[in-house]
Coordinates of C-alpha atoms and ligand atoms in Angstrom, one line a residue:
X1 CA -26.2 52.3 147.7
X2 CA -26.1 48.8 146.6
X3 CA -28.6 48.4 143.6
X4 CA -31.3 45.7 144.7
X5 CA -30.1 43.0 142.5
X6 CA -33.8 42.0 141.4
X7 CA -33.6 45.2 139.2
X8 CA -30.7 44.0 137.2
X9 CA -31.7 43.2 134.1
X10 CA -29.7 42.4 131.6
X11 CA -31.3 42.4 127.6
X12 CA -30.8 38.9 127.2
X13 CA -32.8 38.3 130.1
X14 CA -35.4 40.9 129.0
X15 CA -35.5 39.4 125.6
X16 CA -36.2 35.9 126.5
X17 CA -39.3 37.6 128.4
X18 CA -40.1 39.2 125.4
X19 CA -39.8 36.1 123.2
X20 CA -42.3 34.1 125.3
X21 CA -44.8 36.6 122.8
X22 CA -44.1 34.8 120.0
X23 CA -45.7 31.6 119.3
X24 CA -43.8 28.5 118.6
X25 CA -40.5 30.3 119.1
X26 CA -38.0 28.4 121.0
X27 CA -35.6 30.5 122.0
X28 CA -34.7 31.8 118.2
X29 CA -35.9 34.8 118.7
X30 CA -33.8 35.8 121.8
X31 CA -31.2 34.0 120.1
X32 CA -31.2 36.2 117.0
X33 CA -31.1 39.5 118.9
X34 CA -28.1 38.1 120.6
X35 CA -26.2 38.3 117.5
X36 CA -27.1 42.1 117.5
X37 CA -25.9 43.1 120.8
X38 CA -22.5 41.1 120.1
X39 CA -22.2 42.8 116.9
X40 CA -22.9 46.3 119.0
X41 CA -20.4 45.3 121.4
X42 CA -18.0 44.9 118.7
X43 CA -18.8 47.7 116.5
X44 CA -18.8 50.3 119.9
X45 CA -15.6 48.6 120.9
X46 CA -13.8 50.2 117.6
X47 CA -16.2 53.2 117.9
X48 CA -14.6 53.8 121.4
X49 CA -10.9 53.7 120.2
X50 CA -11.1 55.6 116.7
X51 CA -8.7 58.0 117.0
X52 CA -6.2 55.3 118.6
X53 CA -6.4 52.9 116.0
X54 CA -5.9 52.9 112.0
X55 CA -9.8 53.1 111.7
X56 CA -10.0 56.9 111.1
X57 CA -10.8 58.2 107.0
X58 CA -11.9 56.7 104.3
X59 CA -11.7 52.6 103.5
X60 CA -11.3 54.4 99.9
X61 CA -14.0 52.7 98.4
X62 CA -17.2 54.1 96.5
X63 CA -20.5 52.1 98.3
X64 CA -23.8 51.5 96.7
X65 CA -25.0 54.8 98.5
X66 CA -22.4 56.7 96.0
X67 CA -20.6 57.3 99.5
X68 CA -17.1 57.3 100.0
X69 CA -17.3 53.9 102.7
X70 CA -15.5 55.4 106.1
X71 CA -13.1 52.2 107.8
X72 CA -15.6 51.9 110.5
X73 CA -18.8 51.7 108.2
X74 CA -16.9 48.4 106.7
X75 CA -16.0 47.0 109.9
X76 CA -19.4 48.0 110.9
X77 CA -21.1 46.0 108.1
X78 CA -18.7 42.9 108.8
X79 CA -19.8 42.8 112.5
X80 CA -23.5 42.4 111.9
X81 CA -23.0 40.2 108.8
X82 CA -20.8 37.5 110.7
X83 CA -23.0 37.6 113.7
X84 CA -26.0 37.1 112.1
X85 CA -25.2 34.9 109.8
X86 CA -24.8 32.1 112.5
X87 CA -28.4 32.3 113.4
X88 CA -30.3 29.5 112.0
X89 CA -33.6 31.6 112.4
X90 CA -32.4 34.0 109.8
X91 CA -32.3 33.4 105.9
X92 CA -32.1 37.2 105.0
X93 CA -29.6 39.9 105.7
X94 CA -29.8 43.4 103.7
X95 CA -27.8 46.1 104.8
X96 CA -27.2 49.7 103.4
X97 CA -23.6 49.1 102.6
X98 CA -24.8 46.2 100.2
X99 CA -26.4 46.6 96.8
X100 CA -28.4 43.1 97.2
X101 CA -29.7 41.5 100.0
X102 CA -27.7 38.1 101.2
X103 CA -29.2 34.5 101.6
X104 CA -27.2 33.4 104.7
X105 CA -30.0 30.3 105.3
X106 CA -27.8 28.2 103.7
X107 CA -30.9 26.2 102.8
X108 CA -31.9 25.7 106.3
X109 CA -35.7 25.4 106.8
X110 CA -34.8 26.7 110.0
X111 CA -34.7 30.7 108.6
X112 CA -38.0 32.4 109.0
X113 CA -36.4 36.2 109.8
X114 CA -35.1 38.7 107.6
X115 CA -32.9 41.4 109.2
X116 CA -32.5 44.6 107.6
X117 CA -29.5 47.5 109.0
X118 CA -27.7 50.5 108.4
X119 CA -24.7 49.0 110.4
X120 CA -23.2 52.5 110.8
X121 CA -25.8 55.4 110.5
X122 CA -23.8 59.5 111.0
X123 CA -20.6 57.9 109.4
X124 CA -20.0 61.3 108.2
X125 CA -20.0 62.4 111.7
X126 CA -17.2 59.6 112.6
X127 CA -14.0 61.7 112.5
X128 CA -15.3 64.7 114.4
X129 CA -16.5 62.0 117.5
X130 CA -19.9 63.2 117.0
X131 CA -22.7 60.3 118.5
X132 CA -22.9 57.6 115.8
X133 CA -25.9 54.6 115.2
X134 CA -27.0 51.3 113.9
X135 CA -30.3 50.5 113.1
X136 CA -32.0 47.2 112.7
X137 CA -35.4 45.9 111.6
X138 CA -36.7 42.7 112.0
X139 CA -39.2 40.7 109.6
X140 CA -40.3 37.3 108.9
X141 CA -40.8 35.7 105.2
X142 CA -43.9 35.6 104.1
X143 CA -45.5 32.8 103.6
X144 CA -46.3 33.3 99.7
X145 CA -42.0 33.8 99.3
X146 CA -39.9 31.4 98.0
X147 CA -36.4 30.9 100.1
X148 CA -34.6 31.8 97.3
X149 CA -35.9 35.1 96.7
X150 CA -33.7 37.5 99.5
X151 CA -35.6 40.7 97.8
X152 CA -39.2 39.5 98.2
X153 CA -38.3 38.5 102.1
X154 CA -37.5 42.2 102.8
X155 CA -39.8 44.3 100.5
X156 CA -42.8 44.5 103.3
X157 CA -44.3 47.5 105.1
X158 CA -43.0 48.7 108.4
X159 CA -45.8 47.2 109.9
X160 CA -44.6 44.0 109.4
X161 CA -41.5 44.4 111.4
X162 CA -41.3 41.8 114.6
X163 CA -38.8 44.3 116.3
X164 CA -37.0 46.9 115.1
X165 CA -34.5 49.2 117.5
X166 CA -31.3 50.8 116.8
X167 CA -27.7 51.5 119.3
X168 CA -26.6 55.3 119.8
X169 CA -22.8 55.5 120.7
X170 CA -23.2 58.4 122.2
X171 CA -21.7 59.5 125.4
X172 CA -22.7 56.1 126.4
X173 CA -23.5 53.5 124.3
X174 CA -27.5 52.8 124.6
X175 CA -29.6 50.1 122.5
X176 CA -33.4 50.8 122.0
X177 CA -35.4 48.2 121.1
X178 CA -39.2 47.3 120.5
X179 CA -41.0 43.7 119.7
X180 CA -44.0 45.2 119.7
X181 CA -44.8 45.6 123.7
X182 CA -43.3 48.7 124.8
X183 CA -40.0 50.0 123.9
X184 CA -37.2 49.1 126.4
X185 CA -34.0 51.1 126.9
X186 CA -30.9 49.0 127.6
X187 CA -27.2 51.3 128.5
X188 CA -23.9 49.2 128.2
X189 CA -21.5 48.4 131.0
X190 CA -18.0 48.1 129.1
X191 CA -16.6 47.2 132.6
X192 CA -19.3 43.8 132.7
X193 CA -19.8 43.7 128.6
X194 CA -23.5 43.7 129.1
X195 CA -26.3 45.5 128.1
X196 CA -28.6 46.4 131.5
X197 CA -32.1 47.8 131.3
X198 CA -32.0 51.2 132.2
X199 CA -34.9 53.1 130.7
X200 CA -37.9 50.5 130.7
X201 CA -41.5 51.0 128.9
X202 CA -39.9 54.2 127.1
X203 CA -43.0 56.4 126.5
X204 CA -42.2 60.0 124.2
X205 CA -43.9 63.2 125.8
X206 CA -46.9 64.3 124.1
X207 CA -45.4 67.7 123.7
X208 CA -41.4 68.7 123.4
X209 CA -39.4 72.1 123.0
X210 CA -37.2 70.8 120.6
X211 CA -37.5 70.6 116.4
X212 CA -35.0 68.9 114.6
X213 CA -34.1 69.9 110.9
X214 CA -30.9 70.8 108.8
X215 CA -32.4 74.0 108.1
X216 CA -29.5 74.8 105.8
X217 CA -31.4 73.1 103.2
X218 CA -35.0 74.7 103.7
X219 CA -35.0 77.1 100.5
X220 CA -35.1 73.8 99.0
X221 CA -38.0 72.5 101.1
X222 CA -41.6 72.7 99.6
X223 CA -42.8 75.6 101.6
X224 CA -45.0 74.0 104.0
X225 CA -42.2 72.8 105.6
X226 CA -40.7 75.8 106.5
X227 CA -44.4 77.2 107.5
X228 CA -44.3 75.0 109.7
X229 CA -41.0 75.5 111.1
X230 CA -42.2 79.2 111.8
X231 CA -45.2 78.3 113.3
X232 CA -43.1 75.9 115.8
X233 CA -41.2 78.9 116.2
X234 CA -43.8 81.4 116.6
X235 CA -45.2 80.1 120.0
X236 CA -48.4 79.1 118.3
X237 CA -48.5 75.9 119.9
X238 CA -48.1 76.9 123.5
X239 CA -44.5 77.5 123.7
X240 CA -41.3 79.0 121.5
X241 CA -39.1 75.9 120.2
X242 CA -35.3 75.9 120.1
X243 CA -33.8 73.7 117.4
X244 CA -31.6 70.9 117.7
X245 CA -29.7 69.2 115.0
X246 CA -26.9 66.5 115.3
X247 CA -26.9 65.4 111.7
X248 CA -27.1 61.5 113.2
X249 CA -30.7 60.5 112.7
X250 CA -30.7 57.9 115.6
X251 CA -28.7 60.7 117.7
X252 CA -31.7 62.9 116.7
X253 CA -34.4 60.6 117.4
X254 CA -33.3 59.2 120.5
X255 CA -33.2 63.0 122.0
X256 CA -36.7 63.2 120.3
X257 CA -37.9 59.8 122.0
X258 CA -36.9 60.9 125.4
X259 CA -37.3 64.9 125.6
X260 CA -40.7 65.1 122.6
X261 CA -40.7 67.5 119.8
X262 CA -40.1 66.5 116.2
X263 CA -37.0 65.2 113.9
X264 CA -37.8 65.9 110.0
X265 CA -35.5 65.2 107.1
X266 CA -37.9 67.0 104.0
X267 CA -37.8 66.5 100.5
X268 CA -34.8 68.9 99.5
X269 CA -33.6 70.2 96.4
X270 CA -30.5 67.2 95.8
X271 CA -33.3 64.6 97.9
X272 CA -36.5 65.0 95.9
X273 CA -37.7 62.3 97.8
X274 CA -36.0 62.8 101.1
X275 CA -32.6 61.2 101.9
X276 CA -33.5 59.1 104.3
X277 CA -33.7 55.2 104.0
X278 CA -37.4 53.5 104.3
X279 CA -36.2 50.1 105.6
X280 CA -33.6 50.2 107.7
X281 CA -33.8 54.2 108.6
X282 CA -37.3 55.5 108.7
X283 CA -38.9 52.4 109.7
X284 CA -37.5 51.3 112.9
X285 CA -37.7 54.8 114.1
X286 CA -41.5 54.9 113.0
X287 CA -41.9 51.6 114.8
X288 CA -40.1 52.8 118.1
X289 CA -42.1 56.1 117.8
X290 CA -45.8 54.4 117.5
X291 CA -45.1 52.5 120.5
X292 CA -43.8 55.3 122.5
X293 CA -46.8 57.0 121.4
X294 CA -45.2 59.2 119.2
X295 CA -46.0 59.5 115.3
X296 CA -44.2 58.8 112.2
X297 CA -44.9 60.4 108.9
X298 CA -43.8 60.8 105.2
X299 CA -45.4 64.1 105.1
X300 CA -48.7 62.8 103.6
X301 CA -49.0 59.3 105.4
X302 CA -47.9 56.9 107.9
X303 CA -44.4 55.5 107.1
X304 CA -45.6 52.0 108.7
X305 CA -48.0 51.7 105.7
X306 CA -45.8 52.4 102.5
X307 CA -45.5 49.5 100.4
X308 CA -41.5 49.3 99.6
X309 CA -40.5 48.6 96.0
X310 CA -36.8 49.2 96.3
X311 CA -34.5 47.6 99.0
X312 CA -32.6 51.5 99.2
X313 CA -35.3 53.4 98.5
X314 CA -35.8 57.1 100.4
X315 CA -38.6 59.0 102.3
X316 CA -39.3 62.2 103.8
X317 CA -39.5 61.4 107.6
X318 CA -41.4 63.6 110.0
X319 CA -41.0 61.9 113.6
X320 CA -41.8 62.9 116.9
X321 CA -44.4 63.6 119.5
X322 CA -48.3 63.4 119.2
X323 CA -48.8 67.1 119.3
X324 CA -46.6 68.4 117.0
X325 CA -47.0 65.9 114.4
X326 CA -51.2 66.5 114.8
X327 CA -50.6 70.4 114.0
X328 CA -48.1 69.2 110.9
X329 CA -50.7 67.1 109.6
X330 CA -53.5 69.7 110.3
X331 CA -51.5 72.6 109.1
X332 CA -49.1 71.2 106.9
X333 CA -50.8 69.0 104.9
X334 CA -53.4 71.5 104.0
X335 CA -51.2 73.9 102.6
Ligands
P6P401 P1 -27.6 66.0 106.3 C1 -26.3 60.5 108.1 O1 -25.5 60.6 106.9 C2 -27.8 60.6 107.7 O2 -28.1 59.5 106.8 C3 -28.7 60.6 108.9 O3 -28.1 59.9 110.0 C4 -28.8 62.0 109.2 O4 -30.0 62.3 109.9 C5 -28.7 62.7 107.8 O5 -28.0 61.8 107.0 C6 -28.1 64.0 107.9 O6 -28.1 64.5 106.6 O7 -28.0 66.3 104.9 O8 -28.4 67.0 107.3 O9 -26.1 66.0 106.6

């Protein structure tokens, strides 16, 4: 049936909607997430061909993570950083395959947004053609911050972020985004080479079936954790869970976004204070979970409201729907 061509929407279009939000902005803002979907197209382009092409293994070199940098991690990273560095609107780029945070304003008084990204988040997962991500959050200087200060333009709470959203190359290659009014769904046509709204105003179910955890690990969890687990298990809240576990945090939140349940990543014994990144991991997804109406935790508090002090620092990160994160917080954090 031929679609109804009023219903195509492509993100740019929804975007500029979106920007109309912001005061004084003049098409930068829609302009900035532009460079994001062409770096997407690009990055899921070489996603799409990796065993064809010399991309496969290891670029060989050691990254700030202390993780062996996979080819497609690199190209990743160079993707993002050249098509965001043309935006005028942005002075700030920090990405988890750099040690520092760049100045790309190139002393334009034009740069008022920071962008923060894991350019390629499951890397490890690249080789085996398991779903792979990039995340993205979006913040603006603050006032009180010289230009000249990259680290000080970053270093805000997740409830500063403008927008935040990441792209899961999954079994198609989706982008999730929020600007604070809802959080839009967008798959790509590779045929057209545009991003179409397919899953508008994406709200997560109160309630899910699934948890999410690398249980492997739990002897090294504190014991609340895996209370909880058995209580998830047990049927206590209404119904027996089954587990689900990519090892791809945006694989695993976008499942948890759009079937409920909860994605947590605890402290473990080698990850004391959870393995996950705070700015460009756990934040975006906290972001797209609060506006889903979802909830996003560090285990004792909201992960919007932690004060970064590190660009690379890590959190625990329980995620996921309004009931089971209530009975985590009643149960859990009484134990
Ligand atoms: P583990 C991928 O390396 C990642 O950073 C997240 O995407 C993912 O949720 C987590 O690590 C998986 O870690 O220890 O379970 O392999």
């Amino acid at each position: 049936m031929a679609e109804n061509s009023s219903t195509i929407i492509t993100a740019q279009q929804h975007i500029m909607r979106e920007q109309k939000r912001f005061p004084g902005a003049s098409g930068e803002f829609s302009f900035l997430l532009s460079g994001i979907t062409l770096a997407t197209k690009m990055i899921q382009a070489q996603v799409r061909k990796a065993g064809l092409t010399d991309v496969l293994g290891e670029h060989g070199e050691i990254n700030v993570q202390g993780e062996i940098q996979q080819k497609l991690d690199v190209i990743s990273n160079e993707a993002l950083v050249h098509c965001l560095s043309s935006r005028e609107s942005i002075g700030v780029l920090a990405s988890e395959e750099n040690e520092e945070p760049m100045l790309v304003h190139k002393g334009s008084d034009e740069a008022k947004y920071a962008v923060v990204f894991d350019p390629l988040d499951g890397s490890s997962n690249i080789d085996v053609n398991v779903s792979v991500g990039t995340t993205f959050s979006i913040l603006r200087k603050p006032d009180d911050v010289a230009m000249d200060n990259p680290e000080q333009w970053v270093l805000q709470p997740g409830s500063k972020q403008v927008a935040a959203g990441y792209v899961v190359y999954g079994s198609s290659t989706i982008l999730v985004y929020s600007a604070g009014n809802g959080v839009h769904g967008f798959t790509l046509d590779p045929a057209v080479g545009a991003y179409f709204l397919s899953h508008p105003n994406m709200t997560m179910p109160d309630q899910g079936k699934y948890y999410s955890v690398n249980e492997a690990y739990r002897d090294g969890f504190p014991a609340r954790y895996g209370d909880y687990i058995d209580r998830l298990r047990s049927g206590v809240l209404g119904r027996k869970y089954a587990s689900r576990y990519i090892g791809s945090m945006v694989a695993d939140f976008h499942r948890t976004l759009l079937k409920g349940g909860v994605f947590l990543y605890p402290p473990t014994e080698d990850n004391k204070e959870g393995k996950l990144r705070l700015l460009y991991e756990a934040n975006p997804v906290a972001f797209l979970a609060e506006q889903a109406g979802g909830t996003a935790i560090d285990g004792e508090k909201r992960i919007l409201d932690i004060e970064p002090t590190s660009i690379h620092q890590r959190t625990p990160l329980i995620v996921g729907s309004r009931v089971e994160l209530a009975d985590f917080e009643s149960f859990a954090q009484t134990n």
